[in-house]
Amino acid sequence: MTGSERPAVPEALLPELPALRALAIDLAQSAGRLVRAGRAETLATHGGVSVKSTRTDVVTAMDRACEEFLRERLATARPGDAVLGEEAGVAGTPGAVTWVVDPIDGTVNYLYGRPEYAVSVAAVIGDPCAPGAWTPVAGAVANPVLQEVYHAHLGGGAALRTPAGEVPLRVNDVRELALTLLATGFGYAADVRREQARALVGILPVVRDIRRGGSAALDLCAVASGVVDAYAERGVHPWDVAAGWIVAAEAGASVHAWDSGADRPLGLLAAPPMIAEPLHRLLLHAYGAARTEAGPDR
Ligand code: IPD
Ligand code: CA
């Protein structure tokens, strides 16, 4: 397990956390409305969809427009804070608070018209560009299609806001891996996916079943609301998970990184406390075996 180097929250920041949470909710909801309203036009526009790391790693003009919107709003509301976003990288020097934003998490779902996509906005401390050296303190994940927003701040609990009202969130009280419904996701590069698929050979027979929703941010919120029991994925980026992490943690999940070697990216797991350690061991074992089998093509 990694994370011992994660920064401690400065006491002076604690009274600010509810306001950071409120700002994250406002930004995620406003950006979500923009993203949803502009989908048809974005997809119909020549050049509205392009690709990044591989032919299946899509980015839309709306990903860029939404991130720009979030950056402008943050520049006004929190002019001194740095911002890290999926599309435009980092701006500013990480100080007391850095905002980590994913303008559309689940871009493939957005492209296909599936409802599982989200705008993710988090306030973190530490340096989100350094793996293992940051931690989220407040955040919101908005699902614009369902008009839902999950939100949390450190020590303040997690909640789901819908047009019908607001409910507090709590993870399931699952105690056995055999009864655990596990959400996961896959990267975009073929060699990354090959190893993830091989690891599943060790994981799938041990758990109740696997779910792949297509948005890491919503997967973490699903742990918080109990519509899955746990989530684990290797190779996620800070913008995919920062807001969902604080939501899951405040709903009672144990959330931490797992390390399967210096030449592999960190993984993130979120699970109810009783199964967090057994799940961690299973992941290390399954990814260890997958790596051995992967051979020289890695
Ligand atoms: C992806 C989603 C997906 C996860 C990938 C992420 P994107 O983000 O969160 O569920 O499996 O690892 O890259 O590309 O839709 O912003
Ligand atoms: Ca993402």
JSON list of C-alpha atoms in Angstrom, two decimals, residues 4 37 81 94 127 139 173 175 184 197 276:
[
{"chain": "A", "resi": 4, "resn": "SER", "atom": "CA", "xyz": [2.43, 7.34, 3.65]},
{"chain": "A", "resi": 37, "resn": "ALA", "atom": "CA", "xyz": [-26.94, 21.05, -23.69]},
{"chain": "A", "resi": 81, "resn": "ASP", "atom": "CA", "xyz": [-5.26, 28.44, -6.64]},
{"chain": "A", "resi": 94, "resn": "PRO", "atom": "CA", "xyz": [0.34, 24.01, -6.28]},
{"chain": "A", "resi": 127, "resn": "ASP", "atom": "CA", "xyz": [0.94, 18.10, -5.62]},
{"chain": "A", "resi": 139, "resn": "GLY", "atom": "CA", "xyz": [-15.28, 17.57, -4.31]},
{"chain": "A", "resi": 173, "resn": "ASP", "atom": "CA", "xyz": [-21.60, -3.49, 4.92]},
{"chain": "A", "resi": 175, "resn": "ARG", "atom": "CA", "xyz": [-17.70, -8.59, 4.58]},
{"chain": "A", "resi": 184, "resn": "THR", "atom": "CA", "xyz": [-13.45, -1.48, -12.53]},
{"chain": "A", "resi": 197, "resn": "ALA", "atom": "CA", "xyz": [-7.63, -8.51, -18.78]},
{"chain": "A", "resi": 276, "resn": "ALA", "atom": "CA", "xyz": [-10.32, -3.42, 1.81]}
]
